[in-house]
Amino acid sequence: MPETLTGVIERITFHNLDNGYCVLRVRARGHADLVTVVGHMPQAVAGEYVEAAGDWVIDRSHGQQFKAAELKSLPPHTAEGIAKYLGSGLVKGIGPKYAKKIVEVFGDRTLDVIDKSPASLSEVKGIGPKRIGQIRDGWRESQGVRSIMVFLQSYGIGTARAVRIYKQYGENAIELVRSNPYRLSTDIWGVGFRTADELALRLGIPRDAPQRAQAAVRHVLSEAANTKGHVGLPDPLVIEQTAELTQISPDAVRDAVDALMREGELVRDTVSREAKPSADERPELDSLLFLKPLFLAELGVARGVRELLAGEHPLPPSDADADLSRIEAKMGLAFAPKQRDAVRAALTEKVLVLTGGPGTGKTTIVRAILELFAANLQRVALCAPTGRAAKRLSESTGREAKTIHRLLEFDAGIGGFRRTKENPLDLDLLVVDECSMVDVVLMNKLLPAVPPWAAVVLVGDVDQLPSVGPGSVLADLIGSGAVPVVRLTEVHRQAGSSHIVRAAHAINRGDEPESAPPGKGDFFFVEANDPAGITAKILTMVTERIPARFGLDPVRDVQILSPMNKSELGVQNLNAKLQDALNPAAKGAAEVQKFGTTFRVGDKVMQTQNNYQREVFNGDIGRVAGIELIDQILTVEYDGRLVEYEFAELDELQLAYAISVHKSQGAEYPAVVIPVHTQHWVMLQRNLLYTGVTRGRKLVVLVGSRKALWIAVQKADTARRFSLLADRLRST
């Protein structure tokens, strides 16, 4: 017969919001000392009254515990409990100090006052209209979130996203989720199809329901775009993957595809035989299924390139040799033959792709092109996909460079860009750097905003990793044969003295890179064969050796790049260890734990999704500048700009002492340290290692096994992203 235990939660030792599992310290009736209660509940708050049904057990590590089969909580009913309850951070605007003040005035009526007559809080010294409004809204939100948590938990679903669900749907959240749980996977960031599907099945939606099949098809195509970079997928793959995911018959999946096409959500497009290159007769590319927005984006890029190519060049005809000589004299250098070809091309070509590895002179050519246009009083603009890349471009050219989003004047109020085809940019030349990072969606926003008379120079290293988002725009432009391309291969003398540059080019050739001589140089391989040994050497290197030898700050200047997020050598584990080493917990210092991560003032953090309202974007790195526990606000500094996050929004951030190689694209760091081990087998690829190495400016250190290094260098990533962009460009 289960025993019943009741009491007040004194403190919460552990609480997993994904599954509700918690470890509570409870002042229970009939027990002189605090007791440990373990079980599952959607939300636990210090000061709450808890009722538990279960049995006493002896845990090998933690001793006697009350293991609850059922846990439920009720708001506290004593003044002391209410003060603890409100002081725990449950309600924005109330911390321990204000909780004590409010309870001193209203006693055990406090919660009723906050709920039904919050205006009465003005009777409390120090609480004005602004804070009353904050408390009222915070209380309403906490109660709404709690109801969603309870609802989700009752169906076995984690509750970490409850706040986002409440903010998206408001007080109708439960009703809306019940009617169509699959909307969670499209409306709520961080909620995937599998979670929504589990909830739907528990709510009684049949496994073969058309609603379920259609949601699964959308998921397969979205997942292919977001994780693999495919713009579309061949029909057979969509059918196969959806059927495997849902155990729905292929015929039912085909019906779902047809229904989505009738509703205009999907588009099937076919490549004409005439448009296909003779060397590429892959039958699966005859037809692709697209989510409509991605289909329109790809069409838009092809159209934008065609329209620009059709226009007249903004520069007047001139003597190219004379122009080149004049620019050489002004810049104090002599161009190599390929560099001369690139500058000549910029004088006549409306759209030019400039690609090459580190040290091949891409920046020199960009500077020369800018000089040519400036000499003719032409208006120029420079941009890059990320803030870090734009900053580098600005520093290397001496001219202002913006992110693509800033250039296009994103306006959160209208939810889009102000610079469009109808309101084009005021320029004659646009230079886009780090073009390998630009996905098909962003390129489709950029090209229409370029006026038809302008020239465009697209600069990037096509051998680096492709964009995180869908498409491989730079590679497709080069592969199409429809756009003029200058590929730089010669490493120039000054750059050639860098062991980093030598290592990068060796990797790109499929050769093992050589370490610099001991005691000098900027590229090193440090051998360690097991994950624990690699981790230990990385920690020593970051905290001691690199700062001591190179004078670099371990947080600001040193960046760990890992091929993967999970595993012992993955981003998550390395971040936890580096945080403990570089920014440990300090007594009395504010910190907040959300979504499995502890954030402290001084932590290096990274934005993990585009947030246009805040003007922070996926991959932006900053430092935690402040944590306000009462107002539940965490502030991050990005290059001198302060951005505030509510605690419920901290799933947009992750620690950034270590980041993935993919997230490092477009950035450059004084020092880079990269673990290389067979534990990362699936990610041991030449372009990934090449991209990581080229991120370091002063120092690059690989730490790992020779075997893993050899595998990575030998394994060229031949995976092709499904797209019809190159074919569309060829067909015109």
Coordinates of N, CA, C and O in Angstrom, one line a residue, residues 409-418 611-615:
E409 N 18.2 46.4 -44.7 CA 17.4 47.2 -43.7 C 16.2 46.3 -43.2 O 15.0 46.7 -43.4
F410 N 16.5 45.3 -42.5 CA 15.5 44.5 -41.9 C 14.7 45.3 -40.9 O 15.3 46.0 -40.1
D411 N 13.4 45.2 -41.0 CA 12.5 45.9 -40.1 C 11.6 44.9 -39.3 O 10.7 44.3 -39.9
A412 N 11.8 44.8 -38.0 CA 11.0 43.9 -37.2 C 9.6 44.2 -37.3 O 8.7 43.4 -37.2
G413 N 9.3 45.5 -37.4 CA 7.9 46.0 -37.4 C 7.1 45.4 -38.5 O 5.9 45.0 -38.4
I414 N 7.7 45.3 -39.7 CA 7.0 44.7 -40.9 C 7.4 43.3 -41.1 O 6.8 42.6 -42.0
G415 N 8.3 42.8 -40.3 CA 8.7 41.4 -40.4 C 9.4 41.0 -41.7 O 9.3 39.9 -42.3
G416 N 10.1 42.0 -42.3 CA 10.8 41.8 -43.6 C 11.8 42.9 -43.8 O 12.1 43.8 -43.0
F417 N 12.3 42.9 -45.1 CA 13.3 43.9 -45.5 C 12.7 45.1 -46.2 O 11.8 44.9 -46.9
R418 N 13.3 46.2 -45.9 CA 12.8 47.5 -46.6 C 13.4 47.6 -48.0 O 12.8 48.2 -48.9
N611 N 17.3 36.0 -34.8 CA 16.2 36.7 -34.0 C 16.2 38.2 -34.6 O 17.1 39.0 -34.2
Y612 N 15.3 38.4 -35.5 CA 15.3 39.7 -36.2 C 14.9 40.8 -35.4 O 15.4 42.0 -35.6
Q613 N 14.1 40.6 -34.4 CA 13.7 41.6 -33.5 C 14.9 42.2 -32.7 O 15.0 43.4 -32.5
R614 N 15.7 41.3 -32.2 CA 16.9 41.7 -31.5 C 18.1 42.1 -32.4 O 19.1 42.6 -31.9
E615 N 18.0 41.7 -33.6 CA 19.1 41.9 -34.6 C 20.3 41.1 -34.2 O 21.4 41.6 -34.2

